Every structure is written in structure tokens, then in C-alpha cells.
Amino acid sequence: MEVLFRILSDTLQTFILYFTIVICMSYILLAILSAREMIFYIKKSTFINYKALLSSPLTKSVSIIAPAYNEGLNIVDNIRSLLSLYYPNFEVIIVNDGSKDDTLEKMINAYDLEKVSFALNIQIPGKKIRGIYKSRNQAYNKLVVIDKENGGKADALNAGVNVSSHPIIACIDVDCILAQDSLLKMMKPFMEENSRVIATGGVIRIANSCEIEDGRLIKVNMPTQFLPRMQVLEYIRAFLMGRMAWSRLNGLLLVSGALGFFDKEIVIACGGYNHNTVGEDMELVVRMRRYMAEKKQKYRVVYIPDPLCWTEAPANYTILGRQRNRWTRGTIETLLIHKKLFFNSKYGLFGTLSYPYWLFCEWLAPLIEFFGLTFFIMLAIFGQISWINVIALFGAVYAFAIMLSFFAIVYEEFSFRQYRNKRDIFKLMYNAVVEPILFHPLVVYWAVRGNWDFLTGKKSWGTMTRAGFQTPKKK
Amino acid sequence: MIEFLKNLYANSGDQELFLFTVVLIILFLFIAITLFFSIFYFRIRADYLAKKTEKQKKKYELLLTTIAFEAEDENPNEPSDKIARMINHFQKNYLSNDFNRKILAEQIIGLKLSFTGKVGLVLKQLYVACKLDQDDIKRLYKGNWHTKALSIRNLVAMEIREAVPHIRKLLNHPIEVLRLESQVAMLRLEPERPFEFLSVIETPISEWQQLSLSFYLDPEHNSENVPQFERWLHSNNESVIIFCAKMIGLYKQSKAIPTLINLLKHPSEEVRLQVIKCLGLLENDDACQHLIAKYSSENHKSKIQILNSLGRIGSDEAVDFLSWEISNKTQPLALAAAKALNISGFKGYEYLHETLKTADDELSLIINHALDERLA
């Protein structure tokens, strides 16, 4: 029995050790690739003349689709902000997804809307559309409002796709703050790549404590609260280090639901957003990629590192926990729906590298971390391994985490430098030091809970409340 | 500290593992600390460089402004002694190192972009006299793509036409940005034959390149010399044909219509789609029958485009076809036909209103949609 236990213990120890080494190595490789991609992007950006895009009749047009559910409080400002984006040829489609508050009435009154006769071509089926509205005022001619029965975010986005009239669709969260030039930058890849670009994703930044006025970002500030500040670092690491590298490899599986641009033709050919998952953003990208690979067509999914989309991050533990729980369930659902991709060389790098990476490093890593930690502590308690070695191992992982976060801060500093104040850099570095002890265990816990909820069949989104943005005091 | 580590080492179960992890911890923390200091080092260095640049710029600014004012009264082909002395002064005093040369070049280019005429010519003479153009040309051969692109920009800004043969070599460079910069340089430096490079281009011209090239062709930026794009409609490079079709439509070059009609048989869907669009923009009745003949064999996207082009042409034949097509069972085609009728002219518009009186619900919805200008 003791021999069996020893063999089992040794095997598990070796597995966890090698798994940790592989994960750390993959992070280093991604960081290197990301740095190369970022340098190329920044150098390239110095030559871009956006005036050409703004004034040309050849510019590709885009439909912005923003689902709104009970957004009565801010919807009028949010729409105004969207209508004022710099781009020559776009429409803004707001989908009122059966709101129970006065979202629709506020839009009708503020923008002088009336119901129009719209010959709808239903290409993706969904809940019933009650009406389509346009403004009587020529100044708001870019605005389209859809009123429909409640069907969730995926269904609302699909309704928007059915109504949209342009070849590219931009799916966004209506309460996000978009930079004025975000359309210019996000649309450019659709025009410049020689292989077909089926989607572009943008970096999401944390807007907590930033100054926002009339739906526009006035001043970037470091969040004052603990949780949003931790998420600043987390987002910089994930977006600037992770996704840029995957963009270079053309292996991106996720374009954030808060800001994603898609080739409408491919979205429709794939059947649109999936209603049956809480990770509809990731699922759509994976399905689109799968579709293109199966059709043997060359394609790319591109990421734009500029700080274009600012969102309010959850500032309390319950809401953040729900969000992370949902992300975990969404990842699992997507990976299981597309399990055929696992190490499937037919799908190229997408099947042989991206999918396994997400499986092992995004889904399973928190579980292995959790059980590995418990296992090593148990071994130490039962005297099978020295406490000193356990602590030294954790110390190495901790030092690695700090180093990785510092790399992310360097990326931020040498690229877009949103936090110009030296004190903010110190704060970020302090976050990097305390994050592995104070924040990361929570992230792992929420991921484990997400796995549990998935196993027990939980399907809901969970209520997400927001505190709202800070408006500068008028002098 | 060392004693403490020695104790830990002695008491650890697996001493090799312990040693390995300690080395890793030291390595990771060392890198982290280096990164920490590098941020502040580079911030300080950037501030220092910015101040140094500013100081140098101010020094040049005064001299260059003097030259600019002197130049107003000069014969630009024969600069006065004063200007010659100043050029001499620059050559002697400010070109000793790369930093100074770089700042001087930036300053001259900055001024040149604001001045034309005599002042511009004198600034160009200064640029050439200081051999800054030679620096740029050299960089076209030995720098990375970014440096090369920047040098092209400088040469274009200073209108150094002698650089054209050197830039031409980069027209098919693998980096798109550099290709575009060299193509734009051709437009700007050879305005009398701005699109000659279309004959030698082997790489695809992306939509972004097409858009940028058309921007620089805009009369405001370039050119009285818009070429007849029909010349390149037989190119082996599909993207060249697509670009030329767009330009023909934009500049209404109706002479190209027979060639465009022949291109309706082109094997590439994208080429055909662009040609259909272009024929619509040219609003020529002769194209109508060919478009109608192609309609049944085209894909959905091209069919929609044919209907739109027929609407733009608006001939009787086109209106008759659209009037028939409005009853198409495929809703997007019926809607496209209705929208085309609405823009085709009075006859089409009247037909829509007449049909509306007797139309069923589905057709009424389509016609009302088409007639609502807000949904165009």
C-alpha cells in the first residue's frame, strides 16, 4: 500500500512540476511574441494616415450593434457618445432586449424616433422583433433602434445582425466608453490584410476612477479601489502580453464581447451567436475559425492593442465572482462544443496549439493549481516532502508571477503609457507584488466554483450591477 | 542570510530541488528588479533627450526662419551670398554627429511642409547642400523597413526626385507599409506619370493601399495628371484591376466602358463585382443589356450589385428589368430591386407608387422600405 502511495505521489509531483514548467515557459514565449508584435504594430502605426480613411469614398462601412437591457439611466448619453465616433460610414443599432424599465421610451423621446416599415430579412432566427425605429431628425440618421422580446445578449446581437446593412458588424457593450478613433483603428485590419480578416478584437481597459463626461473619457486615473486596481494589472497582462502574441500566431480564440468587429457574411454563414452558452463571444470566434478552416479559406483574427474601449470593472467581490464564474463556464462550454478541434491537425495551429493551450492553460490550470497546492500541503503535513521545499517551490512560482507582471508593466510603459504619473507605476508594481497572494487565490477559487457550477448545470449569467462612472466636478 | 540559506539547504529533504528553486527565485527577482529600474531609467533618458532635442531645435529654428525670410526676395536658382554663407555655416557647425543631422533634417522638413514657392526651394537646397538627402538614400539600402519608410517620407517631403530609382526598388517589398510608402512616393515625385508602378507591381494592393493611393491622387494633394486607368485593366494582378475599376468609377472615365464590359467575363468574382459597381457609377446605357445578361449566372452578392447598378443607369431597359425583379421570391433581391427603382428616376419611382396600391402585405413592406430615404 505504501509503495502504491509512493508511486502515485511521485507521479503526481512530477506531473505538477512539469505542468508548472510548461505553463511558465508558454507565458515567456507568449511574452516574447507579444513584444515583437507590439513593436511592429507601434512602428507601423507611425505611418498610418487616418485622414485617408476619414475622407475616402472607398472606406468600408460598419454597423455597430449594442444590446441594451434596462439601461434607461445612461442610454441617451451612451448613444450620443456612439453617434459622435469618428468614421465616415457607419450606423448605430441599439437593440432593446425587452427592457423592463423605460429604456425604449427614453430613446424615443431623446432621439425623436418613429416606427418604420422595415422589410426584415431574417438570416439568424431569434425572438420576435416588435418594431424598428428611426429618427425623424436627420441629425440622427445613423441611429437604428430595434425593440424585441427579451432573449438574452446573444439573441439581441443576432437581431442586430439581421437588421444591419453594412458588411462589417461591431458588437459592443452599450455602457463601454469607446475612444473617438476606435472605429478607424478597428476597421483598418479589414482593409489591409491580404488574407481575409474575419474578426478584430480590441483591448479592454478599466475605467473605474477615470473621469468620464457625456460618455467620453476625459482623464485616465488609476482606480482607487483594490479590486479594480488588481484588474488593471490583470487586463494589461492578458491583453498586451497574451492576446497580442496569439494575434501574431493567428491563433486567437477569443474576441472580447465588449468590443469585437466581425465579417458579417461569415457570422451569418456560421449561424450567428449561440444562445445556449454564457460564453457566446468566444464560441462565435471559435465557430467562425472552424468554418473558415473547414472551407479551406485563408483567414486571420487580429487584435488591436490601442486603448480603445474602457469599461467599468466589478468593484465588489460578489459581482466579480459571478463574472469570473461565468467566464469559466463559457470557456468550458465552448471547449466542449468544439472538442473535435483537440489536437486536430486538420485545423492547423488553431487545433494543435490554440485549442490545447486554452484547454490546459485557461480551463484546467486553475484546477491543477488548486489541487496541486492542496496536494503539496498534504504531502508536507504527512511528512512526505519537506516544508522547506514546498515553500521554496511556491516562492519560485511567486517570483515568476511578479516578474511576469513587471514585464506587463514595461509593455504598458513602452507602448501606450496610459498611467503617466510615477506614483501610478509604483502602485502597479505594488499590485504585482501583492496580487499573487491577495487576488490570485480568489481568481482560482472563482474558477473552481465555475467548474462546479458547470457540473451542476448552472446556466444563468448572474446579475451584474454597475456603480456608474465618475463625472468631473464642474468648477 | 547565507547562514540561513545554508540551514534551509541542510534541512530540506531534496537538496537539489531546493537549490534549483532558490536559483530560480533569485533569477526571477533579479529580472523583476531590473525591469523596475529600467522603467525609471528610460523615463529619465527620454526626458533628457526631449530637452536636448528642444534646445537643438530652437537653435536651428532661428537660423532656418532667417533663411526663409531672406529667400522671399531671392532668385531661388541663384541663392545670394548671404544664403550661401548660411548654408556653409550649417555645413561647418551642425552636421558633426547623427543626432544633430537628424534634428536638422526634421526641422527643415517641418518648415518645408509649411512653405511652398521660393522658401520651399531654398529649404530644399539647404537639405541637399547638407547632404541630408544622401543620408536618406543610403538608409534605403541598409536600414530596417521602418527606417526605410521614414527615409522615403523625408525624400517625398523634400521633393527629391533623384531618389525615384532608389525608391522604385522597394515597390514589391514584403512589408506592406513600405510598399505603400514607395507607391505614394511614386505618385508624389513623378506627378506627370503617377501610376506607372501599377505595371510592375507583383504583390496584391490591399484595400487600405487602394484607399491611401486614391487619397493622394485627390486633386487637393496631387494631381492634374489622373491617368486613364483603362491601361491596367488587363493586368495579371487582380488587385490592380480592382483598384483601376474603382478609380475609373470615381473619375468617371467612360472611355473604359467596352473594356469593363469584357471584364464581366473575368474568372474572379471580386473583379466582376467591382466591374459591375463601376459600370453603375458610369451610368452608361450600353452596359445595361450586358448586366442583365450576366444576372442569372452571378452569385447573390453580385446580383444585388447588378440591381443597384441598373438603378443608377436608370434606362428604360433597366427599369423594365427591375420592375420584373421586384417580385423575386428572394426577399433581399426584391428589396434591392425596389431600392434600385427608387433611385432610377421618375419612371421607376412612379412604378413603385403604382405597384404599392395593389401590392400584398409582403410587397408593400418591401416598397415602403425602399421608399423610406432613411433606410436607403
Short mmCIF file of C-alpha atoms in Angstrom, two decimals, chain A residues 56-434:
data_model
loop_
_atom_site.label_atom_id
_atom_site.label_comp_id
_atom_site.label_asym_id
_atom_site.label_seq_id
_atom_site.Cartn_x
_atom_site.Cartn_y
_atom_site.Cartn_z
CA SER A 56 -12.33 58.35 -48.82
CA PRO A 57 -15.41 57.09 -50.63
CA LEU A 58 -13.72 53.67 -50.62
CA THR A 59 -13.87 53.24 -46.84
CA LYS A 60 -15.55 50.04 -45.70
CA SER A 61 -18.77 50.61 -43.80
CA VAL A 62 -19.68 49.19 -40.39
CA SER A 63 -22.78 48.57 -38.28
CA ILE A 64 -22.30 48.99 -34.54
CA ILE A 65 -24.63 46.68 -32.62
CA ALA A 66 -25.18 47.38 -28.93
CA PRO A 67 -27.71 45.35 -26.94
CA ALA A 68 -29.42 47.25 -24.11
CA TYR A 69 -31.31 45.69 -21.23
CA ASN A 70 -32.65 48.00 -18.51
CA GLU A 71 -30.15 50.74 -19.43
CA GLY A 72 -32.62 53.60 -19.00
CA LEU A 73 -30.29 55.50 -16.71
CA ASN A 74 -27.50 56.10 -19.23
CA ILE A 75 -28.82 55.01 -22.62
CA VAL A 76 -29.27 58.52 -24.04
CA ASP A 77 -25.69 59.54 -23.22
CA ASN A 78 -24.33 56.21 -24.39
CA ILE A 79 -25.99 56.60 -27.79
CA ARG A 80 -24.79 60.18 -28.12
CA SER A 81 -21.27 59.01 -27.47
CA LEU A 82 -21.57 56.28 -30.11
CA LEU A 83 -23.02 58.66 -32.70
CA SER A 84 -20.08 61.01 -32.25
CA LEU A 85 -17.39 58.47 -33.18
CA TYR A 86 -15.03 59.49 -36.00
CA TYR A 87 -15.84 57.42 -39.04
CA PRO A 88 -17.34 58.32 -42.39
CA ASN A 89 -19.70 55.42 -42.94
CA PHE A 90 -21.43 53.69 -40.04
CA GLU A 91 -24.76 53.04 -38.36
CA VAL A 92 -25.52 52.51 -34.68
CA ILE A 93 -28.04 49.77 -33.95
CA ILE A 94 -29.35 49.70 -30.39
CA VAL A 95 -31.24 46.52 -29.55
CA ASN A 96 -33.69 46.99 -26.72
CA ASP A 97 -33.82 43.43 -25.45
CA GLY A 98 -37.22 43.56 -23.78
CA SER A 99 -36.13 46.00 -21.08
CA LYS A 100 -38.46 46.27 -18.12
CA ASP A 101 -37.54 49.89 -17.45
CA ASP A 102 -38.01 52.98 -19.62
CA THR A 103 -35.04 52.35 -21.95
CA LEU A 104 -37.17 52.42 -25.12
CA GLU A 105 -39.24 55.46 -24.10
CA LYS A 106 -36.12 57.43 -23.29
CA MET A 107 -34.62 56.65 -26.68
CA ILE A 108 -37.86 57.53 -28.49
CA ASN A 109 -38.14 60.86 -26.71
CA ALA A 110 -34.48 61.86 -26.85
CA TYR A 111 -33.95 60.97 -30.50
CA ASP A 112 -37.41 61.65 -31.92
CA LEU A 113 -37.87 58.07 -33.07
CA GLU A 114 -40.75 56.58 -35.03
CA LYS A 115 -41.56 53.04 -36.09
CA VAL A 116 -40.68 52.35 -39.72
CA SER A 117 -41.73 49.75 -42.29
CA PHE A 118 -38.67 47.57 -42.41
CA ALA A 119 -38.53 44.58 -44.75
CA LEU A 120 -36.59 42.35 -42.43
CA ASN A 121 -34.58 39.51 -43.85
CA ILE A 122 -34.28 37.02 -41.00
CA GLN A 123 -30.99 35.26 -41.59
CA ILE A 124 -30.46 34.18 -37.99
CA PRO A 125 -33.65 33.15 -36.19
CA GLY A 126 -34.43 34.61 -32.78
CA LYS A 127 -37.08 36.16 -30.56
CA LYS A 128 -39.80 38.29 -32.11
CA ILE A 129 -38.89 41.81 -33.17
CA ARG A 130 -41.64 44.18 -32.07
CA GLY A 131 -40.51 47.16 -34.09
CA ILE A 132 -37.69 49.00 -35.77
CA TYR A 133 -37.32 52.72 -35.16
CA LYS A 134 -35.59 55.55 -36.99
CA SER A 135 -35.35 59.19 -36.11
CA ARG A 136 -37.41 61.91 -37.80
CA ASN A 137 -34.43 64.17 -37.23
CA GLN A 138 -31.82 63.98 -39.99
CA ALA A 139 -29.06 64.63 -37.43
CA TYR A 140 -29.62 61.13 -36.03
CA ASN A 141 -29.84 59.35 -39.37
CA LYS A 142 -27.16 56.88 -38.30
CA LEU A 143 -29.30 55.56 -35.46
CA VAL A 144 -31.49 52.45 -35.71
CA VAL A 145 -33.35 51.12 -32.68
CA ILE A 146 -34.73 47.60 -32.54
CA ASP A 147 -37.33 46.72 -29.97
CA LYS A 148 -37.63 42.99 -29.34
CA GLU A 149 -38.76 40.41 -26.84
CA ASN A 150 -36.20 39.51 -24.21
CA GLY A 151 -33.89 36.74 -25.38
CA GLY A 152 -30.51 37.48 -23.86
CA LYS A 153 -27.36 39.10 -25.20
CA ALA A 154 -26.71 36.55 -27.95
CA ASP A 155 -30.26 36.83 -29.27
CA ALA A 156 -30.11 40.64 -29.20
CA LEU A 157 -26.86 40.64 -31.15
CA ASN A 158 -28.37 38.26 -33.71
CA ALA A 159 -31.33 40.60 -34.15
CA GLY A 160 -28.84 43.40 -34.78
CA VAL A 161 -27.06 41.29 -37.39
CA ASN A 162 -30.37 40.69 -39.19
CA VAL A 163 -31.12 44.41 -39.36
CA SER A 164 -27.60 45.65 -40.10
CA SER A 165 -26.92 46.96 -43.58
CA HIS A 166 -23.10 47.01 -43.65
CA PRO A 167 -20.58 44.23 -44.35
CA ILE A 168 -18.77 44.56 -41.02
CA ILE A 169 -20.52 44.41 -37.66
CA ALA A 170 -19.12 45.81 -34.44
CA CYS A 171 -20.58 44.14 -31.37
CA ILE A 172 -20.11 46.20 -28.25
CA ASP A 173 -21.41 46.63 -24.73
CA VAL A 174 -23.55 49.73 -24.74
CA ASP A 175 -22.09 51.01 -21.47
CA CYS A 176 -18.47 50.84 -22.67
CA ILE A 177 -16.64 54.06 -23.40
CA LEU A 178 -15.13 53.95 -26.86
CA ALA A 179 -12.24 56.17 -27.93
CA GLN A 180 -13.25 58.58 -30.70
CA ASP A 181 -10.92 56.92 -33.18
CA SER A 182 -11.82 53.36 -32.24
CA LEU A 183 -13.72 52.61 -35.45
CA LEU A 184 -10.84 53.85 -37.59
CA LYS A 185 -8.36 51.63 -35.82
CA MET A 186 -10.57 48.57 -35.55
CA MET A 187 -11.69 48.72 -39.18
CA LYS A 188 -8.24 49.12 -40.67
CA PRO A 189 -7.24 45.42 -40.45
CA PHE A 190 -10.30 44.51 -42.54
CA MET A 191 -8.81 46.61 -45.32
CA GLU A 192 -5.10 45.95 -45.05
CA GLU A 193 -4.55 42.23 -44.70
CA ASN A 194 -4.18 40.13 -47.80
CA SER A 195 -5.87 37.14 -46.24
CA ARG A 196 -9.48 37.71 -45.23
CA VAL A 197 -9.83 39.17 -41.74
CA ILE A 198 -12.90 37.63 -40.13
CA ALA A 199 -12.68 39.40 -36.78
CA THR A 200 -10.77 42.08 -34.93
CA GLY A 201 -10.68 42.45 -31.18
CA GLY A 202 -9.75 45.41 -29.09
CA VAL A 203 -8.05 45.82 -25.76
CA ILE A 204 -10.39 46.45 -22.86
CA ARG A 205 -9.21 48.93 -20.22
CA ILE A 206 -10.55 49.62 -16.75
CA ALA A 207 -12.43 52.90 -16.44
CA ASN A 208 -13.05 52.89 -12.68
CA SER A 209 -11.94 56.23 -11.15
CA CYS A 210 -11.35 57.69 -14.64
CA GLU A 211 -13.09 60.94 -15.45
CA ILE A 212 -15.97 60.48 -17.89
CA GLU A 213 -18.10 63.25 -19.30
CA ASP A 214 -21.05 62.82 -21.71
CA GLY A 215 -19.94 59.29 -22.42
CA ARG A 216 -16.38 60.33 -23.22
CA LEU A 217 -13.17 59.57 -21.40
CA ILE A 218 -11.62 62.80 -20.16
CA LYS A 219 -8.80 61.63 -17.91
CA VAL A 220 -7.28 58.26 -17.16
CA ASN A 221 -6.76 57.56 -13.47
CA MET A 222 -5.56 54.53 -11.58
CA PRO A 223 -8.57 53.00 -9.78
CA THR A 224 -8.66 53.85 -6.12
CA GLN A 225 -10.35 50.61 -5.07
CA PHE A 226 -8.46 47.39 -4.54
CA LEU A 227 -10.34 45.04 -6.89
CA PRO A 228 -10.41 47.31 -9.96
CA ARG A 229 -6.72 48.11 -9.43
CA MET A 230 -5.91 44.41 -9.45
CA GLN A 231 -7.94 44.02 -12.62
CA VAL A 232 -5.94 46.81 -14.30
CA LEU A 233 -2.83 44.72 -13.98
CA GLU A 234 -4.65 41.55 -14.92
CA TYR A 235 -6.10 43.13 -18.08
CA ILE A 236 -2.76 44.63 -19.16
CA ARG A 237 -1.16 41.23 -18.75
CA ALA A 238 -3.93 39.39 -20.56
CA PHE A 239 -4.37 41.80 -23.45
CA LEU A 240 -0.94 43.28 -24.10
CA MET A 241 1.02 40.11 -23.38
CA GLY A 242 -1.36 37.28 -24.16
CA ARG A 243 -3.69 38.20 -26.95
CA MET A 244 -1.16 40.19 -28.96
CA ALA A 245 1.00 37.08 -29.11
CA TRP A 246 -1.91 34.93 -30.22
CA SER A 247 -2.76 37.57 -32.80
CA ARG A 248 0.75 37.25 -34.21
CA LEU A 249 0.39 33.47 -34.33
CA ASN A 250 -3.11 33.84 -35.81
CA GLY A 251 -4.35 31.64 -33.01
CA LEU A 252 -6.78 33.91 -31.14
CA LEU A 253 -9.83 32.10 -29.82
CA LEU A 254 -11.43 34.99 -28.03
CA VAL A 255 -12.50 38.44 -29.08
CA SER A 256 -13.98 40.20 -26.10
CA GLY A 257 -17.75 40.71 -26.15
CA ALA A 258 -17.23 44.33 -25.10
CA LEU A 259 -15.52 45.25 -28.37
CA GLY A 260 -15.40 42.89 -31.32
CA PHE A 261 -15.67 43.50 -35.06
CA PHE A 262 -16.76 40.70 -37.36
CA ASP A 263 -17.19 39.93 -41.03
CA LYS A 264 -20.98 39.74 -41.27
CA GLU A 265 -21.00 37.27 -44.14
CA ILE A 266 -19.07 34.72 -42.08
CA VAL A 267 -21.13 35.39 -38.94
CA ILE A 268 -24.31 34.64 -40.88
CA ALA A 269 -22.80 31.62 -42.61
CA CYS A 270 -21.94 30.26 -39.14
CA GLY A 271 -25.45 30.84 -37.78
CA GLY A 272 -24.69 33.85 -35.59
CA TYR A 273 -24.29 33.94 -31.83
CA ASN A 274 -25.08 30.79 -29.88
CA HIS A 275 -27.95 31.25 -27.36
CA ASN A 276 -27.00 28.17 -25.39
CA THR A 277 -23.76 29.30 -23.87
CA VAL A 278 -22.77 32.06 -21.47
CA GLY A 279 -19.51 32.44 -23.43
CA GLU A 280 -21.16 33.46 -26.70
CA ASP A 281 -18.28 35.79 -27.66
CA MET A 282 -15.62 33.08 -27.53
CA GLU A 283 -17.93 30.47 -29.03
CA LEU A 284 -18.64 32.64 -32.07
CA VAL A 285 -14.96 33.22 -32.80
CA VAL A 286 -14.17 29.51 -32.47
CA ARG A 287 -17.09 28.63 -34.76
CA MET A 288 -16.06 31.23 -37.35
CA ARG A 289 -12.50 29.94 -37.33
CA ARG A 290 -13.73 26.39 -37.64
CA TYR A 291 -15.95 27.36 -40.55
CA MET A 292 -13.08 29.03 -42.40
CA ALA A 293 -10.73 26.11 -41.74
CA GLU A 294 -13.31 23.60 -42.95
CA LYS A 295 -13.88 25.67 -46.09
CA LYS A 296 -10.09 25.73 -46.52
CA GLN A 297 -10.08 29.50 -46.81
CA LYS A 298 -7.20 31.68 -45.63
CA TYR A 299 -8.21 33.99 -42.83
CA ARG A 300 -6.97 35.96 -39.84
CA VAL A 301 -8.28 37.10 -36.48
CA VAL A 302 -6.46 40.28 -35.46
CA TYR A 303 -6.00 42.13 -32.19
CA ILE A 304 -5.53 45.86 -31.83
CA PRO A 305 -3.53 46.86 -28.74
CA ASP A 306 -4.54 50.55 -28.60
CA PRO A 307 -6.58 51.54 -25.55
CA LEU A 308 -9.89 51.93 -27.38
CA CYS A 309 -12.54 50.54 -25.06
CA TRP A 310 -12.95 51.46 -21.41
CA THR A 311 -15.26 49.56 -19.14
CA GLU A 312 -16.28 49.64 -15.53
CA ALA A 313 -14.77 46.64 -13.75
CA PRO A 314 -16.64 44.98 -10.89
CA ALA A 315 -15.58 46.55 -7.62
CA ASN A 316 -17.17 44.10 -5.25
CA TYR A 317 -16.34 40.50 -4.56
CA THR A 318 -19.79 39.06 -5.28
CA ILE A 319 -20.12 40.66 -8.73
CA LEU A 320 -16.54 39.90 -9.70
CA GLY A 321 -17.01 36.32 -8.54
CA ARG A 322 -20.11 35.98 -10.73
CA GLN A 323 -18.27 37.41 -13.72
CA ARG A 324 -15.32 35.02 -13.34
CA ASN A 325 -17.62 32.12 -12.71
CA ARG A 326 -19.42 32.92 -15.96
CA TRP A 327 -16.17 33.27 -17.89
CA THR A 328 -15.10 29.83 -16.66
CA ARG A 329 -18.40 28.23 -17.64
CA GLY A 330 -18.29 29.96 -21.02
CA THR A 331 -14.79 28.64 -21.67
CA ILE A 332 -15.75 25.09 -20.70
CA GLU A 333 -18.92 25.15 -22.80
CA THR A 334 -17.06 26.44 -25.85
CA LEU A 335 -14.24 23.95 -25.49
CA LEU A 336 -16.69 21.09 -25.14
CA ILE A 337 -18.87 22.20 -28.07
CA HIS A 338 -15.76 22.22 -30.25
CA LYS A 339 -13.95 19.24 -28.74
CA LYS A 340 -13.36 17.96 -32.26
CA LEU A 341 -10.59 20.54 -32.55
CA PHE A 342 -8.43 18.98 -29.83
CA PHE A 343 -5.02 18.32 -31.39
CA ASN A 344 -6.72 18.05 -34.76
CA SER A 345 -4.09 18.87 -37.38
CA LYS A 346 -6.82 19.46 -39.96
CA TYR A 347 -7.36 22.83 -38.27
CA GLY A 348 -3.67 23.75 -38.32
CA LEU A 349 -2.28 25.80 -35.47
CA PHE A 350 -5.80 26.55 -34.29
CA GLY A 351 -6.41 22.88 -33.49
CA THR A 352 -2.93 21.84 -32.49
CA LEU A 353 -1.86 24.80 -30.37
CA SER A 354 -4.62 27.35 -29.60
CA TYR A 355 -7.24 24.85 -28.53
CA PRO A 356 -4.93 22.75 -26.35
CA TYR A 357 -3.50 25.93 -24.82
CA TRP A 358 -6.97 27.11 -23.81
CA LEU A 359 -7.85 23.68 -22.54
CA PHE A 360 -4.76 23.27 -20.39
CA CYS A 361 -3.84 26.84 -19.51
CA GLU A 362 -7.23 28.51 -19.24
CA TRP A 363 -9.62 25.78 -18.20
CA LEU A 364 -7.51 23.20 -16.39
CA ALA A 365 -4.71 25.38 -14.99
CA PRO A 366 -6.75 26.81 -12.08
CA LEU A 367 -7.98 23.31 -11.22
CA ILE A 368 -4.49 21.85 -11.32
CA GLU A 369 -3.23 24.82 -9.33
CA PHE A 370 -5.90 24.29 -6.70
CA PHE A 371 -5.48 20.55 -6.40
CA GLY A 372 -1.69 20.77 -6.73
CA LEU A 373 -1.48 23.24 -3.89
CA THR A 374 -3.69 21.07 -1.70
CA PHE A 375 -1.68 18.00 -2.66
CA PHE A 376 1.69 19.53 -1.79
CA ILE A 377 0.41 20.81 1.53
CA MET A 378 -0.95 17.34 2.32
CA LEU A 379 2.40 15.78 1.42
CA ALA A 380 4.17 18.22 3.70
CA ILE A 381 1.70 17.56 6.54
CA PHE A 382 2.23 13.82 6.21
CA GLY A 383 5.97 14.31 6.11
CA GLN A 384 6.35 13.02 2.55
CA ILE A 385 8.05 16.20 1.45
CA SER A 386 9.96 18.83 3.37
CA TRP A 387 8.10 22.05 4.22
CA ILE A 388 11.15 23.98 3.15
CA ASN A 389 10.92 22.55 -0.35
CA VAL A 390 7.21 23.29 -0.57
CA ILE A 391 7.80 26.89 0.45
CA ALA A 392 10.76 27.19 -1.95
CA LEU A 393 8.61 25.90 -4.82
CA PHE A 394 5.82 28.35 -4.03
CA GLY A 395 8.47 31.06 -3.72
CA ALA A 396 9.70 30.30 -7.25
CA VAL A 397 6.19 30.47 -8.67
CA TYR A 398 5.55 33.69 -6.74
CA ALA A 399 8.79 35.29 -8.04
CA PHE A 400 7.84 34.21 -11.56
CA ALA A 401 4.41 35.81 -11.22
CA ILE A 402 5.98 39.09 -10.06
CA MET A 403 8.45 39.03 -12.94
CA LEU A 404 5.70 38.40 -15.48
CA SER A 405 3.59 41.26 -14.13
CA PHE A 406 6.60 43.57 -14.25
CA PHE A 407 7.07 42.64 -17.89
CA ALA A 408 3.44 43.58 -18.49
CA ILE A 409 4.00 46.95 -16.82
CA VAL A 410 7.05 47.51 -19.04
CA TYR A 411 4.90 46.74 -22.11
CA GLU A 412 2.36 49.29 -20.98
CA GLU A 413 5.09 51.84 -20.30
CA PHE A 414 6.75 51.45 -23.67
CA SER A 415 3.59 51.26 -25.71
CA PHE A 416 0.60 53.36 -24.73
CA ARG A 417 1.69 54.72 -21.34
CA GLN A 418 -1.81 55.39 -20.05
CA TYR A 419 -0.56 55.90 -16.49
CA ARG A 420 1.88 58.79 -16.77
CA ASN A 421 2.18 59.53 -13.11
CA LYS A 422 5.20 57.87 -11.46
CA ARG A 423 3.06 57.11 -8.44
CA ASP A 424 0.72 55.05 -10.64
CA ILE A 425 3.63 52.95 -11.84
CA PHE A 426 4.61 52.32 -8.22
CA LYS A 427 1.03 51.34 -7.49
CA LEU A 428 1.02 48.92 -10.41
CA MET A 429 4.25 47.38 -9.17
CA TYR A 430 2.88 47.11 -5.67
CA ASN A 431 -0.16 45.36 -7.17
CA ALA A 432 2.18 42.97 -8.97
CA VAL A 433 3.80 42.06 -5.64
CA VAL A 434 0.59 41.54 -3.68
#
